[in-house]
Coordinates of C-alpha atoms and ligand atoms in Angstrom, one line a residue:
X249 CA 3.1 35.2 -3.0
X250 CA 4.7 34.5 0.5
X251 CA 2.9 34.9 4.1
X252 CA 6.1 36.1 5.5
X253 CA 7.5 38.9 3.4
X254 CA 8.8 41.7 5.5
X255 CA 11.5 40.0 7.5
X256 CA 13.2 39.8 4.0
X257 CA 14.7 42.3 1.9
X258 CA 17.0 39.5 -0.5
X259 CA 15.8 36.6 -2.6
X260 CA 15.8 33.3 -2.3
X261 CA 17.8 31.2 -4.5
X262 CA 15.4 29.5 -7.0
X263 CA 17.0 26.1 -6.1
X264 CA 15.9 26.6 -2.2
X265 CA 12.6 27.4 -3.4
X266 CA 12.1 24.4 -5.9
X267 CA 13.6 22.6 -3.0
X268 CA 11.8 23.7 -0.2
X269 CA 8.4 24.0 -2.3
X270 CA 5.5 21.2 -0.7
X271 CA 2.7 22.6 -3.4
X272 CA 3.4 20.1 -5.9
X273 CA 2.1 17.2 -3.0
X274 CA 0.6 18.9 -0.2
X275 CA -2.1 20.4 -3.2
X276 CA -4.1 17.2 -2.2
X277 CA -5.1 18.6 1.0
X278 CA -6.5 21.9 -0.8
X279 CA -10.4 20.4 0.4
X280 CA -9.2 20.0 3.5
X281 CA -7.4 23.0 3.6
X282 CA -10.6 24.9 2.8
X283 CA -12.8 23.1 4.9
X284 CA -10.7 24.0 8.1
X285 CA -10.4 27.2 6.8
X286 CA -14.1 27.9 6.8
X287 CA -14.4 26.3 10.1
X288 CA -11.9 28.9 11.3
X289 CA -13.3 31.7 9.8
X290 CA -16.4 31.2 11.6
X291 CA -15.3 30.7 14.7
X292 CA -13.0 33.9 14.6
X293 CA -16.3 35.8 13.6
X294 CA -18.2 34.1 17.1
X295 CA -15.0 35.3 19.2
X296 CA -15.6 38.8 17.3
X297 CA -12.5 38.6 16.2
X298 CA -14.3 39.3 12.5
X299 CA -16.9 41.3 11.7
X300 CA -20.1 39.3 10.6
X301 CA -19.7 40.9 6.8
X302 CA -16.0 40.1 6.9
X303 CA -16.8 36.4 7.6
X304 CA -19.1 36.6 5.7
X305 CA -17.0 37.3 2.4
X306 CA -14.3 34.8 3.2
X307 CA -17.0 32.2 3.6
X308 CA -18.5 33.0 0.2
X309 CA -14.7 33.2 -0.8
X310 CA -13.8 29.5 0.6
X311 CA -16.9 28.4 -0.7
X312 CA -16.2 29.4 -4.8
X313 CA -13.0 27.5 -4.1
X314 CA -14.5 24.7 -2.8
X315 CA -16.7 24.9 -5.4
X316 CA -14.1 25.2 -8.3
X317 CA -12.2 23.0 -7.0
X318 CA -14.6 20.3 -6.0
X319 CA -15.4 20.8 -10.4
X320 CA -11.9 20.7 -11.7
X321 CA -10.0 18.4 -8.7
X322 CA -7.4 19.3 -10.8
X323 CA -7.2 23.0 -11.1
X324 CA -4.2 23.6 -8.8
X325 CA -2.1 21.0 -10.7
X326 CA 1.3 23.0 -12.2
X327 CA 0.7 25.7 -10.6
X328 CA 3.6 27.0 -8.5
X329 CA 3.1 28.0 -4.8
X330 CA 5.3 27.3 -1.4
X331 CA 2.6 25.2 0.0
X332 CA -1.1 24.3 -0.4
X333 CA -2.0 27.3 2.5
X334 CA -0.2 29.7 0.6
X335 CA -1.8 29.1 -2.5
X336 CA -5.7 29.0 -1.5
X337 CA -4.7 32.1 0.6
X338 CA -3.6 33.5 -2.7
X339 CA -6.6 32.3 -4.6
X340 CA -8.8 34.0 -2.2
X341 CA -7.0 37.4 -1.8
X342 CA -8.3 37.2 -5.9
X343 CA -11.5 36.6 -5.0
X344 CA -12.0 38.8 -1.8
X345 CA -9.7 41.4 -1.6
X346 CA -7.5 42.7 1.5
X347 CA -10.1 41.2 3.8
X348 CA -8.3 37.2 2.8
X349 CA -5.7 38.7 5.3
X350 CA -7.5 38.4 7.9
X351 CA -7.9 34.7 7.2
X352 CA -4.7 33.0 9.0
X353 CA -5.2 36.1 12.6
X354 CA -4.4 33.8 15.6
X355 CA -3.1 30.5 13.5
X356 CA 0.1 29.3 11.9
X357 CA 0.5 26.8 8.8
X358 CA 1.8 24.4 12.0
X359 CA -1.8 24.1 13.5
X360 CA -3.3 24.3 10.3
X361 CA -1.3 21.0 8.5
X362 CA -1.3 19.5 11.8
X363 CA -4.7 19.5 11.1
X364 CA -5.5 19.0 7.8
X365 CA -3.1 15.6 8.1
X366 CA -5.4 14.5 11.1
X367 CA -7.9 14.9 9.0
X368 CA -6.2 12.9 6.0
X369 CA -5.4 10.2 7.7
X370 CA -9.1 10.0 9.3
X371 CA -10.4 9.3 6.0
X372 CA -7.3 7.4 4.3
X373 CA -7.4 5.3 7.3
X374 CA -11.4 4.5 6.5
X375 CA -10.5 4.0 2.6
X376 CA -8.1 1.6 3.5
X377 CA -10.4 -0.3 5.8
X378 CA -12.7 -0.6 3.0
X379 CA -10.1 -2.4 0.6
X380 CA -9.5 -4.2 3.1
X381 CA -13.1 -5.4 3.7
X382 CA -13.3 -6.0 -0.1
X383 CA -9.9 -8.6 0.1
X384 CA -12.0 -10.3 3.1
X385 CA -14.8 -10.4 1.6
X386 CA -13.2 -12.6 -1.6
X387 CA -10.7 -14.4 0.8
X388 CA -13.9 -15.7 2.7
X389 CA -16.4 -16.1 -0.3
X390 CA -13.1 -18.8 -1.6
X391 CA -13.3 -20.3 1.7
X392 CA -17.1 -20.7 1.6
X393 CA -16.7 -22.1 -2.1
X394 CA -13.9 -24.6 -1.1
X395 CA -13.7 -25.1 2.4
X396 CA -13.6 -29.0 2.9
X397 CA -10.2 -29.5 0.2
X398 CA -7.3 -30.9 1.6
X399 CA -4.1 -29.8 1.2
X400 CA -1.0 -29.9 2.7
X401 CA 0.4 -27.5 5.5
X402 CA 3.9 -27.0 5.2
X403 CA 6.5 -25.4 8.0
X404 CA 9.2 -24.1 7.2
X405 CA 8.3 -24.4 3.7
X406 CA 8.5 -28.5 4.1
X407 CA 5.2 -30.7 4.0
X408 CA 4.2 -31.1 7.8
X409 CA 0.0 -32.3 8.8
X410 CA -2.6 -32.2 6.3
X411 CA -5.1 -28.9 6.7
X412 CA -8.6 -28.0 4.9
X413 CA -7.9 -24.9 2.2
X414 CA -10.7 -23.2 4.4
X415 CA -8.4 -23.3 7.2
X416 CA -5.6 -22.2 5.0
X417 CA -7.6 -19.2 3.9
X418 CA -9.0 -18.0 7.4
X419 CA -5.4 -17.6 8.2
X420 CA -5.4 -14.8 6.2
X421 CA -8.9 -13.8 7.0
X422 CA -7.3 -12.8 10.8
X423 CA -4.2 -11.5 9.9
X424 CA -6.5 -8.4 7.7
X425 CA -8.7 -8.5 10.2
X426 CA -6.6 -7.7 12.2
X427 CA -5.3 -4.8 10.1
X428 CA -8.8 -3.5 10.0
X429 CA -8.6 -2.7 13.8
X430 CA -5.1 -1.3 13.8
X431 CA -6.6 1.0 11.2
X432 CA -9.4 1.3 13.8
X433 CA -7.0 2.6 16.4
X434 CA -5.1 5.1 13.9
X435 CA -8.2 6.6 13.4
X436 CA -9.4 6.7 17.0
X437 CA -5.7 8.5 17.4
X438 CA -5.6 10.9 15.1
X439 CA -9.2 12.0 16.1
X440 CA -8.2 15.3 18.1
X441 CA -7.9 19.2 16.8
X442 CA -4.8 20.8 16.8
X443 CA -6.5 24.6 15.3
X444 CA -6.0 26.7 18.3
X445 CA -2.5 25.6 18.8
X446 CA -1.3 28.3 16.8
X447 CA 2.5 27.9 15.7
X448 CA 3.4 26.6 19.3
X449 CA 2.3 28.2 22.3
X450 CA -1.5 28.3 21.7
X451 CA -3.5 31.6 20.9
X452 CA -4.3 35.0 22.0
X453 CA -7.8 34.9 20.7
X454 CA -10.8 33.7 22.5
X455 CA -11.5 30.8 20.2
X456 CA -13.5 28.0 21.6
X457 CA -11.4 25.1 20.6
X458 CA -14.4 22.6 21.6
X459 CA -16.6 23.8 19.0
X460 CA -14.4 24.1 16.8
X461 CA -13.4 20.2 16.8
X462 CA -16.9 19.2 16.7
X463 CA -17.6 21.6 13.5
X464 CA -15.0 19.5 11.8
X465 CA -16.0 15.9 13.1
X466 CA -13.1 16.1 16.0
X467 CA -14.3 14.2 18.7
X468 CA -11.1 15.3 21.2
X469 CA -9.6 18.8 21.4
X470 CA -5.2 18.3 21.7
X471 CA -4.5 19.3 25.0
X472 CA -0.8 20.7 24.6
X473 CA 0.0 22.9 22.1
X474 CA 3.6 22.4 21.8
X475 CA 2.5 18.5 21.2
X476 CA 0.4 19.2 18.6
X477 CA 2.0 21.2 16.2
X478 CA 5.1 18.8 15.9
X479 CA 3.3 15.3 16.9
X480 CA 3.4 12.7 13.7
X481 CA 2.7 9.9 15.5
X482 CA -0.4 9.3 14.3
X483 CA 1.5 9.7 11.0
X484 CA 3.8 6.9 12.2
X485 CA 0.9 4.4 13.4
X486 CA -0.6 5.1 9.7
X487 CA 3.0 3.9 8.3
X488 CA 2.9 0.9 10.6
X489 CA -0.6 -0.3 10.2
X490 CA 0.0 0.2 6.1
X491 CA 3.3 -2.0 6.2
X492 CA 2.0 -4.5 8.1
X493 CA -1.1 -4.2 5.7
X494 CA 1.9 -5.1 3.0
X495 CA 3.6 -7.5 4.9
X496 CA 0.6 -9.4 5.4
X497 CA 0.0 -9.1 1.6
X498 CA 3.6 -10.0 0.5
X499 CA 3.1 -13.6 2.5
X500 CA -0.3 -14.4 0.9
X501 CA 1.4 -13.4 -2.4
X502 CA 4.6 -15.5 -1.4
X503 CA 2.4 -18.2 -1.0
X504 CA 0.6 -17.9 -4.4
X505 CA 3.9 -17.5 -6.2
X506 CA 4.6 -20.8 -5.2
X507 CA 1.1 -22.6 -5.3
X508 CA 0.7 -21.7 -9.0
X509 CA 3.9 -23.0 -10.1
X510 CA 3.5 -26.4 -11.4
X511 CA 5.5 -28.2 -9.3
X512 CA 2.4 -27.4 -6.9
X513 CA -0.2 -26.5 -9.4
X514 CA -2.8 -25.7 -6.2
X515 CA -3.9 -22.5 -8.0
X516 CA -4.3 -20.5 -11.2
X517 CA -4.0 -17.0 -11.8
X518 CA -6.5 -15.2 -14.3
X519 CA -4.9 -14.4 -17.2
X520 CA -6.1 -10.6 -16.2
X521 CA -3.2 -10.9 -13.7
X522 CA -0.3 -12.6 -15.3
X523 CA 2.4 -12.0 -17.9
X524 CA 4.1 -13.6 -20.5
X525 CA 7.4 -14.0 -21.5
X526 CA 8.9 -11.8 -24.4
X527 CA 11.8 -14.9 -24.9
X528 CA 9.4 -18.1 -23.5
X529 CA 6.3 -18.6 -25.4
X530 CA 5.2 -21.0 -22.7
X531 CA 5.6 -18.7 -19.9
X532 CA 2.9 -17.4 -17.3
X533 CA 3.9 -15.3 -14.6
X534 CA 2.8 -14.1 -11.1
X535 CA 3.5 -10.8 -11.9
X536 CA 0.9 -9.4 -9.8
X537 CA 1.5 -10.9 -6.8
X538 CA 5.4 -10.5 -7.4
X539 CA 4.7 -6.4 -7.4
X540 CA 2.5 -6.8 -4.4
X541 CA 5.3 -8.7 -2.6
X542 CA 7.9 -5.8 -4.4
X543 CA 6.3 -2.9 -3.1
X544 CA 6.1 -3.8 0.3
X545 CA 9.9 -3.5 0.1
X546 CA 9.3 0.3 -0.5
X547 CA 6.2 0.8 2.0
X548 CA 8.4 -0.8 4.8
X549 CA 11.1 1.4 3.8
X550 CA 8.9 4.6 3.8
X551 CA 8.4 3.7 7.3
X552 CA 11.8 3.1 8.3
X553 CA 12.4 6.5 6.4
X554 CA 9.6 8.1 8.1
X555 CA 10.8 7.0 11.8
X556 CA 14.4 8.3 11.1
X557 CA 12.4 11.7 10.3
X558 CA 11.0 12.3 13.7
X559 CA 14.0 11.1 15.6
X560 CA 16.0 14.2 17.5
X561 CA 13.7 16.8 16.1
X562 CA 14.0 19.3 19.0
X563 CA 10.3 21.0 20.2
X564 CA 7.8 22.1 18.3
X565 CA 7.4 22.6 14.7
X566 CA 10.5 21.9 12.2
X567 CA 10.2 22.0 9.0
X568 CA 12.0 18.4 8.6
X569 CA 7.9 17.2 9.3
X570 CA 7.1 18.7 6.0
X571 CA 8.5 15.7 4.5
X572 CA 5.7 13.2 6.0
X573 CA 3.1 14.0 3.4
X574 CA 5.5 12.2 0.6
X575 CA 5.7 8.8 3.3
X576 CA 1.7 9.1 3.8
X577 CA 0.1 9.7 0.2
X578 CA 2.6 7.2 -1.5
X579 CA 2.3 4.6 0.9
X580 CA -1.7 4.8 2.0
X581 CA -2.6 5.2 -2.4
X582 CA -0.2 1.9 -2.9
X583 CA -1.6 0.2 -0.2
X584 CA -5.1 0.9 -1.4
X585 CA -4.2 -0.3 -5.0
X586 CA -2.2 -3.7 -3.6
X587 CA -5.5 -4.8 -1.6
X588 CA -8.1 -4.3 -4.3
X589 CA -5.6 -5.7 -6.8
X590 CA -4.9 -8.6 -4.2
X591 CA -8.8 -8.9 -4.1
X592 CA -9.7 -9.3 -7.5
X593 CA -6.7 -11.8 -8.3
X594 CA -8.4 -13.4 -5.1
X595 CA -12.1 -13.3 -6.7
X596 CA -10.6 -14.8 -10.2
X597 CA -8.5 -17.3 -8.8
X598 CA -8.8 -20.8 -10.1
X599 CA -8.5 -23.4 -8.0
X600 CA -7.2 -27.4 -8.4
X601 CA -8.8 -29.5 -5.7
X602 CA -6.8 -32.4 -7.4
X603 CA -3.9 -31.3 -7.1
X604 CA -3.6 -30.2 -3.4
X605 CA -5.3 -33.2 -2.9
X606 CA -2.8 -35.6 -4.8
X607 CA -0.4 -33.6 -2.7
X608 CA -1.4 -34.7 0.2
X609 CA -0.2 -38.4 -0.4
X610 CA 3.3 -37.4 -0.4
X611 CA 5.1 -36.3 2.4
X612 CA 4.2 -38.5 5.5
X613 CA 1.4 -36.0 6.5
X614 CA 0.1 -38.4 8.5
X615 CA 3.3 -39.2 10.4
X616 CA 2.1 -37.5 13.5
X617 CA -1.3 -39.2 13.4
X618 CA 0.5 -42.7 13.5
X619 CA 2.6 -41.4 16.2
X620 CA -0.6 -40.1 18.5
X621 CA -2.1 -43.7 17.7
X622 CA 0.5 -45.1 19.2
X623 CA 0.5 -42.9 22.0
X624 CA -3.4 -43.9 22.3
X625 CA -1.7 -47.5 22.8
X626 CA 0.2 -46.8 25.6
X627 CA 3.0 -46.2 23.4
X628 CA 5.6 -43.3 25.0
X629 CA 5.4 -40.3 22.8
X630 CA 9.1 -40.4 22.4
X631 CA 9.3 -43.9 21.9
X632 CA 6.5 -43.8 18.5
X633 CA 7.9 -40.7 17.3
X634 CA 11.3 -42.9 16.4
X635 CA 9.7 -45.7 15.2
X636 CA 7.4 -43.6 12.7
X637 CA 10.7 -41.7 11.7
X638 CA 12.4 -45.0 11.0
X639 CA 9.1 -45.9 8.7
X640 CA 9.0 -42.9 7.0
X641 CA 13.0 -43.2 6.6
X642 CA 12.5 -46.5 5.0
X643 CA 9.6 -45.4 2.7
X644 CA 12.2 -42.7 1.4
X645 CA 15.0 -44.3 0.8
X646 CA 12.7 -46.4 -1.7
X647 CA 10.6 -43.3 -3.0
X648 CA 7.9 -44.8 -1.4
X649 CA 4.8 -43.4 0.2
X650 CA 2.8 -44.8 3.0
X651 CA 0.5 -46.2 0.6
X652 CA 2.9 -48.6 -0.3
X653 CA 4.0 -50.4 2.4
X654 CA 3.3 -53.6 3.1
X655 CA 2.5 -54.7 6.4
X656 CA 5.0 -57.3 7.0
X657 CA 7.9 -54.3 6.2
X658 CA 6.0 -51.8 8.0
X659 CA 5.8 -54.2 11.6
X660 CA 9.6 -54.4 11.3
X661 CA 10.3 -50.6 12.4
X662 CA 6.1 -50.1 13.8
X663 CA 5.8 -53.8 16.4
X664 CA 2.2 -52.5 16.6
X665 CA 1.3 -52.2 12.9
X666 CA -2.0 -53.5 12.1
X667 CA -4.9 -52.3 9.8
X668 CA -6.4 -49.7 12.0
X669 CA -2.9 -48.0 12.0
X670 CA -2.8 -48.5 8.0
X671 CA -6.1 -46.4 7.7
X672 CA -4.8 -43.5 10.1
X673 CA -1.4 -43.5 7.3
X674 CA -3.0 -43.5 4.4
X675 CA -6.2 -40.8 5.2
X676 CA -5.0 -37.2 5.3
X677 CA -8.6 -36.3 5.5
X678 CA -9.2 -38.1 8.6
X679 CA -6.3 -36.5 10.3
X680 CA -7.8 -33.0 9.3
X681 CA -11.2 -34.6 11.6
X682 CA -8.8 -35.9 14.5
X683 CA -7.5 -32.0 15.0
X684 CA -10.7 -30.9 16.1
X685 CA -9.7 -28.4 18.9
X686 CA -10.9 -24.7 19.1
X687 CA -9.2 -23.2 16.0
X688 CA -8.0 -26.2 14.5
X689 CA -8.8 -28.1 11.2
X690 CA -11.5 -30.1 11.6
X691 CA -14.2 -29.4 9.3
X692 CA -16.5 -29.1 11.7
X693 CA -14.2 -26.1 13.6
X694 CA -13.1 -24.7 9.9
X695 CA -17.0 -25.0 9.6
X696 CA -17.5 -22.9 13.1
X697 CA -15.0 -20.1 12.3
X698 CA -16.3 -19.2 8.8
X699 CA -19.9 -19.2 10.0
X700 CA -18.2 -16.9 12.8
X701 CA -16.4 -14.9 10.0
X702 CA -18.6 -14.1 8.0
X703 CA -20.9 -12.7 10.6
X704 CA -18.2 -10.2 11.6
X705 CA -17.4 -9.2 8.0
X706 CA -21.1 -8.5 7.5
X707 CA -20.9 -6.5 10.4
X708 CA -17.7 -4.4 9.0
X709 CA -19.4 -4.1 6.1
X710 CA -22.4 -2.1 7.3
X711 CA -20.3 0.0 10.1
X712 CA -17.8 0.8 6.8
X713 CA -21.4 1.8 4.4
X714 CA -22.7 4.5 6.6
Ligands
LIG255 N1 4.4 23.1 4.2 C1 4.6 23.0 5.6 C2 4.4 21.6 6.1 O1 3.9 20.8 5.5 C3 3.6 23.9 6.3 C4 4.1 24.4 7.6 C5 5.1 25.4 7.4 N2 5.4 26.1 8.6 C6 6.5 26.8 8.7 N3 6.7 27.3 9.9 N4 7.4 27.0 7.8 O2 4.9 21.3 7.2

């Protein structure tokens, strides 16, 4: 079946069709498909463009789909239509008769999948939210559970001040947090109808557009029709939010990868999410978090892909925009996966206080701290920031740590050295107190921000429930 015969008299080549065909991906809008249908339907019969009876059977039609459909989610699958609007038209010219003709009067398959993708990424946008809120919900349960460890914080990838794993972990807690409000704004975006636009210019028939978006949960009505039928880029924000989503999740994973090898030893993996080796018998791998940090190669690249789509199209509709749907399921069902995956490798994690603490003896974490003592002495910064570098100099030339020294070797490069400056050297933990500045460290602030967190995931949680 085609929707656009009569212009034709020859063929297309089987290889245009198979390449042109959407069916075999678009079929996963067929509830939206019908839903917006039915909406339609009944708003044609209020602007007596139908009869009442004629609504009345292709309401009774869309419903049996639905129906069938909503039973077998699978039905459609192999199957062969040009798209998921040809082939529920199809279904129901089975079911109804001539009268499924009168189904697409006054709208084009442009306003219609303009539609049914709002619509999609409405409710992909809410799914992935809610992943989301289960990763922040195990990122901040292992905060609650281990707050007050130390650990070192490194830049650029080299041991710099001592932090609290709390601290470590809220990090994270803000960057998905954040990603929970870009999602936020997708949604609030994509939140307009395009039905009445018809293929471009808008429609001949007196269909109240208004109504319409509120019958299918649209809070704004698109207010140019040309827009609207060729606008993705609410498509594009969705492609965005989920790579930075990735992004976000390649870091923590980076990060993981490197903790739970034992030249760190920080963390553990649960055997649920590592691999062997088929060669090493000792072997246990990150491969979970190595995929995670993998396929955010190929969501950022679905964007990039995605963005190259859109450029130069001329106005309106093109049938280039047909290939958004591949960008938008694969990338919004991997993100979905890589967050709960990321969540329950999260929730199973074990965890080596020892370690990260033993850690934080080597180093010179506290280098800064002895500097800022100084400074507290009426030392110029400049001035204690060479002597400390000379100590620590010293200390590694012998593979020594601050522990070491003695204080007669340490007054050599450090005039000032005495025992309170010894205690501020050897005490990562009280250099995590010492930062105690609005977002900082200190237990006490690390303390503050969960408390604060917690309360706002709570929240998320009940605004994501109802
Ligand atoms: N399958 C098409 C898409 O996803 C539907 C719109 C087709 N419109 C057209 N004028 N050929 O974009």
């Amino acid at each position: 079946m085609k929707l656009w015969g009569g212009r034709f008299s020859g063929r297309r080549d089987p290889l245009f069709e198979r390449f042109s065909e959407s069916f075999s991906l678009d079929q996963r809008l067929v509830a939206y498909d019908l839903r917006v249908n039915r909406a339609y339907v009944q708003e044609l019969a209020q602007a007596r463009v139908l009869k009442p009876s004629e609504a009345r059977r292709l309401v009774r039609g869309l419903d049996g789909l639905d129906r069938r459909v909503a039973r077998n989610p699978h039905w459609a699958r192999g199957q062969a239509a040009e798209d998921v609007h040809t082939w529920v038209e199809a279904q129901l010219t089975r079911i109804v008769g001539d009268v499924a003709g009168k189904l697409r009067t006054g709208r084009s398959r442009n306003d219609l999948v303009a539609t049914e993708t709002h619509l999609y990424v409405k409710d992909v946008a809410r799914d992935l939210q809610r992943a989301l809120a289960e990763l922040l919900r195990a990122l901040l349960a292992l905060a609650q559970r281990h707050a007050r460890i130390v650990l070192p914080g490194y830049t650029h990838l080299q041991p710099a001040q001592p932090i609290l794993f709390g601290h470590y972990l809220l990090a994270y807690y803000e960057m998905f947090m954040r990603d929970v409000g870009r999602l936020e704004d997708c949604r609030h975006r994509a939140d307009e109808l395009p039905m009445g636009a018809g293929a471009l210019a808008g429609t001949t028939f007196p269909i109240d557009r208004r109504r319409l978006a509120r019958e299918l949960g649209f809070a704004r009505v698109a207010s140019n029709s040309l827009d609207v039928t060729s606008d993705r880029d609410f498509v594009a924000e969705l492609l965005f939010a989920c790579t930075l989503v990735m992004l976000h999740l390649s870091r923590w994973a980076e990060d993981l990868i490197i903790y739970s090898s034992p030249g760190f030893g920080y963390v553990e993996l649960a055997d649920a999410y590592a691999t062997g080796s088929s060669l090493m018998p000792q072997k246990k791998n990150p491969d979970s978090l190595e995929l995670i940090r993998g396929k955010a190669a190929s969501i950022l690249g679905r964007l990039t892909g995605f963005l190259a789509l859109l450029k130069g199209l001329p106005l309106a509709y093109d049938r280039d925009l047909q290939e958004d749907k591949g960008a938008l399921f694969a990338s919004a069902d991997t993100v979905r996966e890589a967050l709960i995956l990321a969540a329950r490798v999260a929730h199973t994690l074990r965890i080596s206080p020892e370690r990260m603490e033993a850690m934080t003896h080597q180093g010179f974490l506290t280098a800064t701290d002895l500097a800022d003592e100084l400074v507290r002495r009426g030392v110029p910064f400049a001035e204690a920031h060479e002597q400390v570098g000379k100590l620590v100099r010293h200390c590694a030339e012998s593979s020594r740590t601050f522990t070491d020294l003695v204080d007669g070797e340490a007054r050599k490069f450090v005039p000032l050295w005495d025992r309170r400056l010894r205690a501020v050297a050897v005490s990562p933990e009280r250099a995590t107190a010492r930062r105690n500045v609005a977002g900082g460290t200190a237990p006490a602030q690390v303390a503050r921000q969960i408390a604060l967190a917690e309360r706002a995931l709570a929240a998320l949680e009940r605004r994501l429930a109802r």
